[in-house]
Amino acid sequence: MTGSTRTEQDSLGSRAVPADAYWGIHTARALDNFAITGDNIGRYPALVATLAAVKQAACRANRELGILDARRAEAIESACAEIRGGALHDQFPIDPIQGGAGTSTNMNANEVIANRALELLGYDRGTYNEVHPLDHVNLGQSTNDVYPTTIRLAVVRHIRDLVAALRRLADTFGAKADEFADVIKMGRTQLQDAVPMTLGQEFGTFAIMVGEDCDRLEEGITLLCESNLGGTAIGTAINGHPSYPALACAHLAELTGEPVTPAANLIEATQDCGAFVQVSGILKRVAVKLSKMCNDLRLMSSGPTTGFGEINLPPVQAGSSIMPGKVNPVIPEIVNQVAFETIGNDLTVTMAAEAGQLQLNAFEPIIAYGMLRTTTHLTAAVDTLATKCVAGITPNRDHLEQGVRRSVGIVTALTPYIGYAASAHIAKQALQTGQSVAEIAIERGLLTPEAIEEILAARRLAGLTGLAADTKPLGRPVHTRAAGPAPTDRHRFGTAR
């Protein structure tokens, strides 16, 4: 900005504005009043571009309805198109958190568009008798329909980016599932040995979990594409043309490529923030599940020599200023932290939606700020997790296989053939003596070595294949005394003789 100024007026009086600024007096007052975050709306391209799209759609509708003349309309449309293309975003300097239910954001856009339109028509900035921020750019509109519509479609753009990132992560997990399809390991419940599975099954589950969230987010997009545009102040469409809502939404759909439709009831849509609450809840769901997966990755890679040590995460940086050679799971850790932030933002959205009063919610700016930050950070975190962590994970195959052989958890596979009590006795003895489950079962004469080999085959333990047809047990499970051999006439496997 240069040192020279121009003078502008509003209902509160006059004020000097930098001569080369595209924004005007309303924006200047907002800069004075709302210095909260150190952030500004110009740093959210989707928000600014969508705001310009709403103004352009309104301009087209007003021109078609004969309310706005062609000369002004063409200049306003051209200014909006430039902003949608990335120009003048530095002219949106106000804080995202602001009083007035988003009025300052709407005024900022009106002023920037008006002054750029004036330039295109050959006038100086501030010559508002030719193109006025309110009489022409804001014609037939109110902050109360422009701002909610802008937030909704800006969040939609962010969600589409997030969905794309999540699908890339799901594909990366899926590729690892294929790669690890033959790697046997122990599954765990309550952090204790449960029953065997494959590492491929574990990573395949991650892929499914991520894919499910993509579907839920796309359902949320449908809710956000309902607009109260044309409702003006409180949804009664005061000062608006009766054909404007449908026409403006149709133009907005064409400009954004999103299925924008007018709300069934504009009064309800102007005050109801339920869609934001629901979509924010889906984003929280995404965050919670991502954090759980990262907890698993950190556990599975823990040690590496004194922890689980099942997998190796790619080493991306040194882990300690005092412990040489230490490498930490920093990528899962950063995803955890973004998840914590998302959960906090969801609570903020919830409280802001609840605090609305009567015909308007004054707290939509914090809803917008929370949801835009959430989606921005989640998208970056998901891409980071996929490229800098999951893609480079390797298994410790021998360690995993040894763990299965040593684990008492595999005794569960014996219960259909020797009964629960005998299996429990074997498990207790294995824990006390360090012997393997197979050794004890054979030693006690409960099953033959051949039967044990087939029952405890790795692929069968992981549920990848069944027993041969002539060796499956018949009838109910065998119940035996804890120390005694299983009767030979109750199962197909012979006992050791």
XYZ file of C-alpha atoms in Angstrom:
497
model
C 0.000 0.000 0.000
C 1.161 3.528 -0.718
C 1.067 6.414 1.748
C -1.695 8.279 -0.122
C -5.333 7.852 0.871
C -8.875 8.346 -0.323
C -11.821 9.267 1.866
C -14.889 7.047 2.088
C -18.127 7.407 4.018
C -20.480 5.027 5.767
C -23.341 5.465 8.234
C -20.870 6.089 11.057
C -18.986 8.879 9.276
C -15.881 9.372 7.096
C -12.583 7.573 7.098
C -9.307 7.586 5.186
C -8.559 4.408 3.233
C -5.272 3.604 1.419
C -5.681 4.919 -2.119
C -4.425 1.734 -3.741
C -6.550 -0.619 -1.632
C -9.401 -2.397 -3.353
C -11.185 -2.709 -0.025
C -12.938 0.272 1.552
C -14.289 1.761 4.758
C -16.199 -1.267 6.030
C -13.113 -3.438 5.710
C -11.015 -0.752 7.391
C -13.313 -0.742 10.404
C -13.171 -4.549 10.595
C -9.365 -4.415 10.599
C -9.547 -2.128 13.630
C -12.151 -4.150 15.479
C -11.228 -7.774 14.831
C -7.554 -8.446 15.496
C -7.900 -11.869 17.104
C -6.102 -14.702 15.317
C -3.378 -13.043 13.279
C -4.916 -14.901 10.346
C -6.989 -13.476 7.490
C -9.684 -14.755 5.166
C -7.471 -14.200 2.128
C -5.407 -17.186 3.235
C -8.355 -19.476 2.521
C -8.599 -19.491 -1.305
C -11.700 -21.685 -1.357
C -13.558 -19.223 0.856
C -12.632 -16.160 -1.208
C -13.209 -17.867 -4.552
C -16.566 -19.221 -3.439
C -17.567 -15.791 -2.135
C -16.793 -14.368 -5.578
C -18.806 -17.168 -7.197
C -21.830 -16.304 -5.059
C -21.509 -12.633 -6.065
C -21.127 -13.584 -9.723
C -24.195 -15.836 -9.597
C -26.180 -13.023 -7.981
C -24.999 -10.611 -10.665
C -26.088 -12.950 -13.455
C -29.494 -13.463 -11.869
C -30.019 -9.727 -11.396
C -29.045 -9.043 -14.981
C -31.441 -11.681 -16.298
C -34.232 -10.257 -14.165
C -33.582 -6.778 -15.564
C -32.587 -5.381 -12.180
C -28.929 -4.701 -13.055
C -27.831 -3.045 -16.306
C -25.510 -4.892 -18.673
C -22.606 -2.437 -18.402
C -22.259 -2.731 -14.642
C -23.078 -6.447 -14.690
C -20.294 -7.227 -17.145
C -17.746 -5.338 -15.049
C -18.884 -6.995 -11.821
C -18.821 -10.434 -13.433
C -15.315 -9.846 -14.776
C -14.083 -8.786 -11.340
C -15.647 -11.876 -9.755
C -14.075 -14.124 -12.393
C -10.631 -12.676 -11.669
C -11.019 -13.324 -7.951
C -12.213 -16.853 -8.602
C -9.069 -17.313 -10.671
C -6.859 -16.343 -7.725
C -6.460 -12.585 -8.182
C -6.805 -10.015 -5.397
C -6.901 -12.520 -2.545
C -4.459 -10.263 -0.715
C -7.275 -7.694 -0.616
C -9.196 -9.829 1.877
C -7.252 -8.945 5.042
C -9.837 -9.254 7.792
C -9.741 -11.785 10.630
C -11.803 -14.951 10.126
C -13.187 -14.589 13.649
C -15.393 -11.525 13.597
C -18.586 -10.148 15.075
C -21.587 -9.402 12.904
C -22.391 -12.896 11.588
C -19.990 -12.499 8.668
C -21.027 -8.975 7.659
C -17.409 -7.832 7.446
C -16.533 -10.665 5.074
C -19.481 -9.814 2.825
C -18.628 -6.085 2.896
C -14.984 -6.858 2.105
C -16.063 -8.778 -0.999
C -18.530 -6.075 -2.069
C -15.837 -3.396 -1.858
C -13.108 -5.336 -3.644
C -15.447 -6.365 -6.458
C -16.850 -2.856 -6.815
C -13.438 -1.201 -6.989
C -12.080 -3.725 -9.478
C -15.242 -3.275 -11.590
C -14.685 0.499 -11.483
C -11.143 0.023 -12.786
C -12.425 -2.152 -15.616
C -14.888 0.590 -16.528
C -12.148 3.234 -16.460
C -12.999 4.901 -13.137
C -10.940 5.527 -10.010
C -11.377 3.319 -6.977
C -13.966 4.738 -4.638
C -16.110 6.259 -7.417
C -19.109 4.450 -5.987
C -21.764 6.464 -7.824
C -20.782 4.367 -10.869
C -20.527 0.946 -9.205
C -21.620 0.819 -5.579
C -20.586 -2.034 -3.218
C -24.101 -2.317 -1.787
C -26.479 -0.962 -4.414
C -24.945 -2.953 -7.262
C -22.579 -5.718 -6.061
C -24.805 -6.675 -3.098
C -28.050 -6.152 -4.996
C -30.824 -8.513 -3.847
C -28.571 -10.010 -1.193
C -27.842 -9.966 2.523
C -24.858 -11.174 4.522
C -27.331 -13.620 6.024
C -27.786 -15.541 2.782
C -24.455 -14.812 1.077
C -22.222 -15.819 3.992
C -23.838 -19.175 4.922
C -23.943 -20.191 1.265
C -20.279 -19.257 0.876
C -19.239 -21.242 3.953
C -21.143 -24.310 2.824
C -19.606 -24.408 -0.645
C -16.112 -23.525 0.595
C -16.298 -26.442 3.031
C -17.536 -28.663 0.178
C -14.413 -27.790 -1.835
C -12.240 -28.650 1.134
C -14.087 -31.902 1.751
C -13.594 -32.974 -1.853
C -9.851 -32.453 -1.380
C -9.991 -34.456 1.849
C -11.916 -37.305 0.214
C -9.314 -37.491 -2.551
C -6.540 -37.673 0.056
C -8.397 -40.346 2.033
C -8.871 -42.459 -1.085
C -5.133 -42.229 -1.741
C -4.504 -43.377 1.823
C -6.977 -46.251 1.439
C -5.191 -47.338 -1.747
C -1.850 -47.209 0.067
C -3.189 -49.350 2.918
C -4.702 -51.698 0.338
C -1.371 -52.118 -1.445
C 0.262 -52.961 1.880
C -2.523 -55.445 2.603
C -1.632 -57.275 -0.619
C 2.076 -57.071 0.148
C 1.603 -58.474 3.668
C -1.024 -61.104 2.772
C 1.216 -64.009 3.836
C 2.708 -62.455 6.980
C 1.250 -64.302 9.989
C 1.006 -62.535 13.353
C -0.952 -62.590 16.589
C -4.065 -60.490 16.819
C -4.689 -58.794 20.137
C -7.663 -57.817 22.264
C -7.152 -55.566 25.309
C -3.462 -55.611 24.291
C -3.292 -59.318 25.145
C -2.651 -62.176 22.716
C -5.928 -63.208 21.077
C -5.826 -65.376 17.947
C -3.654 -65.312 14.834
C -4.275 -63.230 11.752
C -2.156 -61.844 8.933
C -0.575 -58.436 8.750
C -2.357 -58.133 5.413
C -5.717 -58.540 7.132
C -4.777 -55.820 9.594
C -3.805 -53.343 6.879
C -6.792 -54.339 4.759
C -9.006 -53.377 7.678
C -7.389 -49.936 7.751
C -8.181 -49.537 4.054
C -11.854 -50.389 4.630
C -12.113 -48.021 7.599
C -10.783 -45.136 5.528
C -13.010 -45.963 2.556
C -16.131 -45.946 4.724
C -15.351 -42.406 5.841
C -15.117 -41.245 2.228
C -18.673 -42.439 1.692
C -19.911 -40.615 4.806
C -18.211 -37.371 3.762
C -19.788 -37.505 0.312
C -23.185 -37.884 1.966
C -22.394 -34.742 3.966
C -21.691 -32.799 0.779
C -25.331 -33.236 -0.242
C -26.471 -31.466 2.937
C -24.103 -28.553 2.375
C -25.284 -27.905 -1.173
C -28.683 -26.675 0.047
C -28.619 -22.850 -0.021
C -30.699 -20.066 1.501
C -29.574 -17.655 -1.227
C -32.387 -15.209 -1.938
C -33.746 -15.295 1.590
C -31.975 -11.991 2.310
C -32.206 -10.806 5.928
C -34.113 -13.578 7.728
C -35.426 -15.788 4.947
C -38.532 -13.801 4.044
C -36.820 -12.554 0.837
C -37.480 -8.914 1.634
C -36.255 -6.614 -1.200
C -35.764 -9.683 -3.374
C -37.293 -10.758 -6.672
C -39.495 -13.890 -6.380
C -37.598 -15.615 -9.197
C -34.195 -14.754 -7.776
C -33.562 -17.723 -5.377
C -33.957 -20.431 -8.015
C -32.143 -18.424 -10.671
C -29.210 -17.473 -8.448
C -28.787 -21.070 -7.236
C -28.857 -22.347 -10.823
C -26.084 -19.928 -11.796
C -24.102 -20.806 -8.678
C -24.359 -24.508 -9.511
C -23.056 -23.782 -13.001
C -20.144 -21.678 -11.704
C -19.046 -24.062 -8.958
C -19.903 -27.410 -10.504
C -21.723 -28.351 -7.294
C -25.400 -29.429 -7.135
C -26.598 -26.252 -5.402
C -30.350 -26.163 -4.767
C -32.589 -23.650 -2.983
C -33.618 -24.646 0.535
C -37.238 -25.742 0.880
C -37.808 -23.101 3.542
C -35.541 -20.058 3.463
C -36.447 -18.909 6.984
C -35.463 -22.283 8.430
C -32.309 -22.455 6.343
C -31.162 -18.993 7.445
C -31.078 -19.878 11.146
C -30.416 -23.637 11.143
C -26.766 -24.729 11.397
C -27.599 -28.427 11.686
C -25.783 -29.319 8.461
C -22.559 -27.867 9.846
C -22.983 -29.879 13.054
C -23.566 -33.097 11.128
C -20.652 -32.642 8.723
C -18.362 -31.556 11.553
C -19.341 -34.770 13.312
C -18.307 -36.768 10.260
C -14.971 -34.949 10.238
C -14.569 -35.878 13.905
C -15.324 -39.496 13.000
C -12.579 -39.364 10.355
C -10.150 -37.913 12.889
C -10.967 -40.436 15.617
C -10.460 -43.378 13.274
C -7.243 -41.978 11.819
C -5.922 -41.431 15.326
C -6.825 -44.998 16.308
C -4.976 -46.340 13.267
C -1.939 -44.238 14.123
C -2.063 -45.510 17.702
C -1.919 -49.026 16.246
C 1.025 -48.174 14.004
C 2.909 -46.695 16.953
C 2.224 -49.791 19.072
C 3.111 -52.222 16.306
C 6.412 -50.435 15.660
C 7.248 -49.866 19.334
C 10.651 -50.866 20.626
C 12.054 -51.782 18.246
C 13.859 -54.358 20.414
C 11.873 -54.180 23.655
C 8.399 -53.394 22.337
C 6.074 -55.093 19.863
C 8.572 -54.655 17.056
C 6.168 -56.069 14.482
C 6.682 -53.472 11.780
C 9.216 -50.823 10.858
C 8.064 -47.297 10.103
C 10.215 -45.325 7.656
C 12.857 -43.362 9.599
C 12.286 -39.728 8.609
C 14.345 -37.858 11.203
C 16.506 -38.339 14.268
C 14.428 -38.861 17.390
C 16.501 -37.504 20.212
C 19.015 -34.819 21.111
C 20.517 -37.064 23.801
C 19.869 -40.683 22.752
C 21.896 -41.525 19.621
C 20.153 -43.669 17.048
C 16.678 -43.206 18.473
C 13.946 -42.793 15.836
C 10.426 -41.781 16.811
C 7.064 -42.418 15.070
C 6.732 -38.725 14.242
C 4.340 -39.066 11.316
C 1.650 -40.968 13.262
C 2.216 -38.522 16.113
C 1.436 -35.524 13.932
C -1.726 -37.181 12.644
C -2.765 -37.822 16.258
C -2.346 -34.126 17.008
C -4.394 -33.034 14.002
C -7.080 -35.456 15.196
C -7.087 -33.853 18.638
C -7.474 -30.433 16.999
C -10.346 -31.714 14.860
C -12.177 -33.040 17.895
C -11.780 -29.651 19.592
C -12.999 -27.825 16.502
C -16.059 -30.081 16.402
C -16.960 -29.023 19.922
C -16.549 -25.376 18.877
C -18.869 -25.908 15.893
C -21.391 -27.619 18.155
C -21.410 -24.806 20.694
C -21.579 -22.111 17.998
C -24.541 -23.808 16.320
C -26.329 -24.164 19.660
C -25.780 -20.482 20.503
C -27.795 -19.167 17.559
C -30.777 -17.042 18.548
C -34.114 -16.592 16.827
C -33.805 -15.952 13.067
C -30.003 -15.894 12.717
C -26.855 -17.506 14.034
C -24.273 -14.805 14.732
C -21.490 -17.318 15.276
C -21.066 -18.735 11.795
C -17.612 -17.099 11.431
C -16.138 -19.429 14.073
C -17.964 -22.354 12.428
C -16.356 -21.437 9.115
C -12.922 -20.975 10.646
C -13.097 -24.261 12.541
C -14.292 -26.338 9.614
C -11.899 -24.812 7.083
C -8.934 -25.373 9.398
C -10.087 -28.896 10.192
C -10.399 -29.911 6.554
C -7.154 -28.182 5.563
C -5.137 -29.820 8.314
C -6.761 -33.237 7.936
C -6.034 -33.289 4.198
C -2.377 -32.432 4.784
C -2.110 -34.986 7.601
C -3.679 -37.769 5.523
C -1.359 -37.161 2.579
C 1.624 -37.033 4.940
C 0.602 -40.318 6.562
C 0.233 -42.054 3.201
C 3.449 -40.842 1.581
C 5.862 -40.500 4.491
C 4.749 -43.447 6.609
C 2.403 -46.138 5.302
C 4.006 -46.477 1.869
C 7.368 -47.310 3.438
C 6.299 -49.712 6.212
C 8.087 -53.076 6.294
C 7.272 -56.142 8.420
C 9.520 -58.089 10.778
C 8.410 -61.437 9.391
C 10.518 -63.786 11.507
C 9.688 -61.967 14.703
C 5.968 -62.117 13.916
C 6.047 -65.829 13.095
C 7.999 -66.628 16.249
C 5.453 -64.684 18.237
C 2.640 -66.847 16.868
C 4.522 -70.047 17.717
C 5.246 -68.836 21.251
C 1.808 -67.416 21.965
C -0.703 -69.292 24.089
C -3.404 -67.595 22.008
C -3.276 -70.361 19.427
C -4.761 -72.762 21.982
C -8.160 -71.342 20.961
C -7.830 -73.310 17.722
C -7.682 -76.563 19.709
C -10.920 -76.116 21.687
C -13.233 -77.708 19.070
C -11.142 -80.896 19.318
C -10.125 -81.193 22.976
C -12.628 -78.915 24.729
C -12.359 -75.630 26.595
C -11.168 -77.043 29.937
C -8.266 -78.991 28.466
C -7.312 -76.011 26.313
C -7.312 -73.729 29.368
C -5.074 -76.180 31.215
C -2.640 -76.217 28.302
C -2.601 -72.418 28.205
C -1.827 -72.221 31.925
C 0.980 -74.756 31.630
C 2.440 -72.995 28.604
C 2.570 -69.703 30.502
C 4.170 -71.342 33.523
C 6.758 -73.469 31.738
C 7.480 -71.685 28.475
C 6.578 -74.787 26.489
C 4.622 -74.328 23.281
C 0.936 -75.180 23.045
C 1.704 -77.826 20.420
C 4.337 -79.511 22.590
C 2.008 -79.774 25.579
C -0.947 -81.078 23.551
C 1.216 -83.825 22.024
C 2.937 -84.591 25.332
C -0.450 -85.066 27.015
C -1.631 -87.316 24.234
C -4.529 -85.060 23.349
C -3.724 -84.823 19.649
C -1.331 -86.411 17.203
C 1.551 -84.411 15.733
C -0.122 -84.642 12.339
C -3.375 -83.259 13.702
C -1.586 -80.440 15.505
C 0.295 -79.522 12.332
C -2.924 -79.243 10.357
C -4.955 -77.460 13.046
C -2.206 -74.922 13.720
C -1.301 -74.277 10.084
C -0.676 -70.576 9.684
C -3.178 -69.973 6.889
C -5.929 -71.790 8.752
C -5.201 -69.895 11.970
C -5.664 -66.642 10.071
C -8.991 -67.811 8.634
C -7.631 -68.031 5.101
C -8.460 -71.724 4.627
C -10.308 -74.500 6.432
C -9.418 -78.042 7.422
C -9.485 -80.842 4.905
C -12.989 -82.279 4.520
C -12.079 -85.619 6.137
C -10.549 -84.050 9.223
C -13.260 -81.610 10.304
C -14.796 -82.379 13.722
C -18.307 -83.812 13.822
C -21.094 -82.809 16.165
C -20.624 -80.665 19.240
C -17.215 -79.638 20.627
C -15.530 -82.236 22.817
C -15.575 -81.544 26.562
C -12.794 -83.277 28.475
C -11.315 -83.196 31.926
C -8.629 -80.571 32.262
C -5.847 -83.121 32.598
C -7.275 -86.018 30.676
C -7.063 -87.016 27.006
C -9.939 -86.316 24.637
C -12.083 -89.365 23.768
C -11.171 -90.709 20.346
C -14.770 -91.417 19.323
C -15.826 -87.767 19.537
C -13.553 -86.309 16.904
C -11.797 -87.221 13.698
C -8.296 -86.630 15.020
C -6.732 -89.554 16.805
C -4.948 -89.035 20.097
C -1.273 -89.837 20.383
C -0.605 -93.437 21.478
